PDB file of C-alpha atoms in Angstrom:
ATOM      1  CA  UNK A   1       0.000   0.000   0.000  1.00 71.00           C
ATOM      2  CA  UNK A   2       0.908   3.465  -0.362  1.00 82.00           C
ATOM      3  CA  UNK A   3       2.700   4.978   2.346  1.00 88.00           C
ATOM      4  CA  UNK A   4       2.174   8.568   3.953  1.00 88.00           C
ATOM      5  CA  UNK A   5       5.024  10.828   4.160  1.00 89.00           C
ATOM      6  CA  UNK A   6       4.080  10.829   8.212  1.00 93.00           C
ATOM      7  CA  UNK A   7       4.168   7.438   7.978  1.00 94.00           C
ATOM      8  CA  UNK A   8       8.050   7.380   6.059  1.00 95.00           C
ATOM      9  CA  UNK A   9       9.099   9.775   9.120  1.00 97.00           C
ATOM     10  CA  UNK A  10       8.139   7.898  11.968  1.00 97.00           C
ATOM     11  CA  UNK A  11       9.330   5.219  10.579  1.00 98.00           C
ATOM     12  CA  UNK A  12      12.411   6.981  10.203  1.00 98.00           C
ATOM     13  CA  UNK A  13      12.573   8.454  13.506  1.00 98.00           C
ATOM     14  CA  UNK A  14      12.085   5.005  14.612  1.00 98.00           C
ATOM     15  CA  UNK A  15      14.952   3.390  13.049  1.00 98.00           C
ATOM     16  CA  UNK A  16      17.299   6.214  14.491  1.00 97.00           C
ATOM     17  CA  UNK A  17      15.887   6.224  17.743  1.00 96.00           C
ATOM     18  CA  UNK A  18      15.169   9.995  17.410  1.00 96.00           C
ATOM     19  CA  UNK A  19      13.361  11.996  19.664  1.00 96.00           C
ATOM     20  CA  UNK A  20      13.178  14.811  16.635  1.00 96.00           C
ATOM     21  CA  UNK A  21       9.695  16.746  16.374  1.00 97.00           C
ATOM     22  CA  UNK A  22       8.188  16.630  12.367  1.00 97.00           C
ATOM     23  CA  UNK A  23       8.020  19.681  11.077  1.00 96.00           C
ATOM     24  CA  UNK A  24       4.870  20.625   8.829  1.00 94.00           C
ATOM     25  CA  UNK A  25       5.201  23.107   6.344  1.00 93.00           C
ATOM     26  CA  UNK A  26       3.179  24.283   4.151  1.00 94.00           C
ATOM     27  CA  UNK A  27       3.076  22.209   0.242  1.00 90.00           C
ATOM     28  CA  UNK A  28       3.775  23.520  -3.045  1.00 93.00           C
ATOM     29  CA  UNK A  29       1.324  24.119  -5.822  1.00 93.00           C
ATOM     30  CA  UNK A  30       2.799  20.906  -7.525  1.00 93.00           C
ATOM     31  CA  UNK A  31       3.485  18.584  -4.475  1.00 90.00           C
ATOM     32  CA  UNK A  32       2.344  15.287  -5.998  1.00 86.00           C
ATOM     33  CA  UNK A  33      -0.604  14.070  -4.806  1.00 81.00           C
ATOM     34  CA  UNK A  34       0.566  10.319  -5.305  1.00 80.00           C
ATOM     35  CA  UNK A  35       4.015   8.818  -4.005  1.00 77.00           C
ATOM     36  CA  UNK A  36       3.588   5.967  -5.352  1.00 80.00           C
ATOM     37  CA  UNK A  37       5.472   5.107  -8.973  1.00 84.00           C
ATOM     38  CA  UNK A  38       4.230   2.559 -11.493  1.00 88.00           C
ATOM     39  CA  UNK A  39       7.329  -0.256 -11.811  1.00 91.00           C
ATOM     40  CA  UNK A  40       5.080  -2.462 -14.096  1.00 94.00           C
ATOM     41  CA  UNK A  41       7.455  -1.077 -17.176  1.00 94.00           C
ATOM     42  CA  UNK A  42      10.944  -1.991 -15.582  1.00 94.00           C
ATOM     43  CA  UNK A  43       9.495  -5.617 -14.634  1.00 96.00           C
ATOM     44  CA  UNK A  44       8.553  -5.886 -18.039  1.00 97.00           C
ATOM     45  CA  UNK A  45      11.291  -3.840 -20.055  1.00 97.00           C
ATOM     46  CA  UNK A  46      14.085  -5.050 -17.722  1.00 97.00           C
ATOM     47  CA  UNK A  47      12.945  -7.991 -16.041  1.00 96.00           C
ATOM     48  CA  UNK A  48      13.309  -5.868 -12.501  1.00 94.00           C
ATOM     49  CA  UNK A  49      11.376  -5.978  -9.707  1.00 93.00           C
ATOM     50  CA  UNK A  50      12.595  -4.588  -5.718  1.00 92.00           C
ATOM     51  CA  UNK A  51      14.401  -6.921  -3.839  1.00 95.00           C
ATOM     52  CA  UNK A  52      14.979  -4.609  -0.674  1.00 96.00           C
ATOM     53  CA  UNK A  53      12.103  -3.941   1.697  1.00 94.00           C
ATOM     54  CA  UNK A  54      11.108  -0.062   3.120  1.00 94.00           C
ATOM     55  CA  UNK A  55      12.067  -0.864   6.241  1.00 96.00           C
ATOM     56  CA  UNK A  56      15.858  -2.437   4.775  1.00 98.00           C
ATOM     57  CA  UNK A  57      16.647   0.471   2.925  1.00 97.00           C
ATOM     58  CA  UNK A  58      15.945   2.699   4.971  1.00 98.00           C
ATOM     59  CA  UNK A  59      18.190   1.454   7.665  1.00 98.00           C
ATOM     60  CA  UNK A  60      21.157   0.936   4.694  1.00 98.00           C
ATOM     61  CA  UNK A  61      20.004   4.668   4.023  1.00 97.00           C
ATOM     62  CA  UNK A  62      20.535   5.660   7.732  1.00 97.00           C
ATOM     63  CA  UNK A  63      23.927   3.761   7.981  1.00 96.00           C
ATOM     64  CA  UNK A  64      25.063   5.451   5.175  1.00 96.00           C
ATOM     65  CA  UNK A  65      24.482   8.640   6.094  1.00 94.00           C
ATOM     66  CA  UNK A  66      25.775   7.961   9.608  1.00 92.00           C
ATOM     67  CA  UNK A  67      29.254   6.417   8.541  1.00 92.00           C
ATOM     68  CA  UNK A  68      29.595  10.332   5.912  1.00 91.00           C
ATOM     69  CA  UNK A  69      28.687  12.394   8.843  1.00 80.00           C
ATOM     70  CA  UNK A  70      30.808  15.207  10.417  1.00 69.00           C
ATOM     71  CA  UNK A  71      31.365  14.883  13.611  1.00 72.00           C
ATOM     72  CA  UNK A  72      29.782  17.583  15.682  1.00 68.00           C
ATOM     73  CA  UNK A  73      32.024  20.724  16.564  1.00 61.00           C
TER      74      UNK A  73
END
């Protein structure tokens, strides 16, 4: 199913164990109203379908960003 953005963040905020508040701000004329992409044309053009859950790749996302980050100071 579709996921919410809200949804993505907590998710997020979850994985890092962050105590961070969500800020709202207001959308753009042209914010997509669906975040959701069609993949039917890469399965059939390229034979591809995802391998890697949400959940995964968000926590290789997080790790990855974590091992680039400056230290503070």
């Amino acid at each position: 199913h579709e996921l919410t953005v809200m949804e993505i963040a907590r998710k997020v905020l979850d994985l890092t164990d962050s105590s961070s508040a969500i800020d709202f701000k207001p959308l753009p004329q042209d914010d997509p109203k669906v975040r959701r992409p069609d993949i039917t044309r890469a399965q059939k053009l390229l034979g591809w379908s995802p391998t890697v859950s949400l959940e995964e790749g968000l926590r290789r996302t997080i790790g990855y960003f974590r091992t680039r980050a400056a230290p503070a100071g």
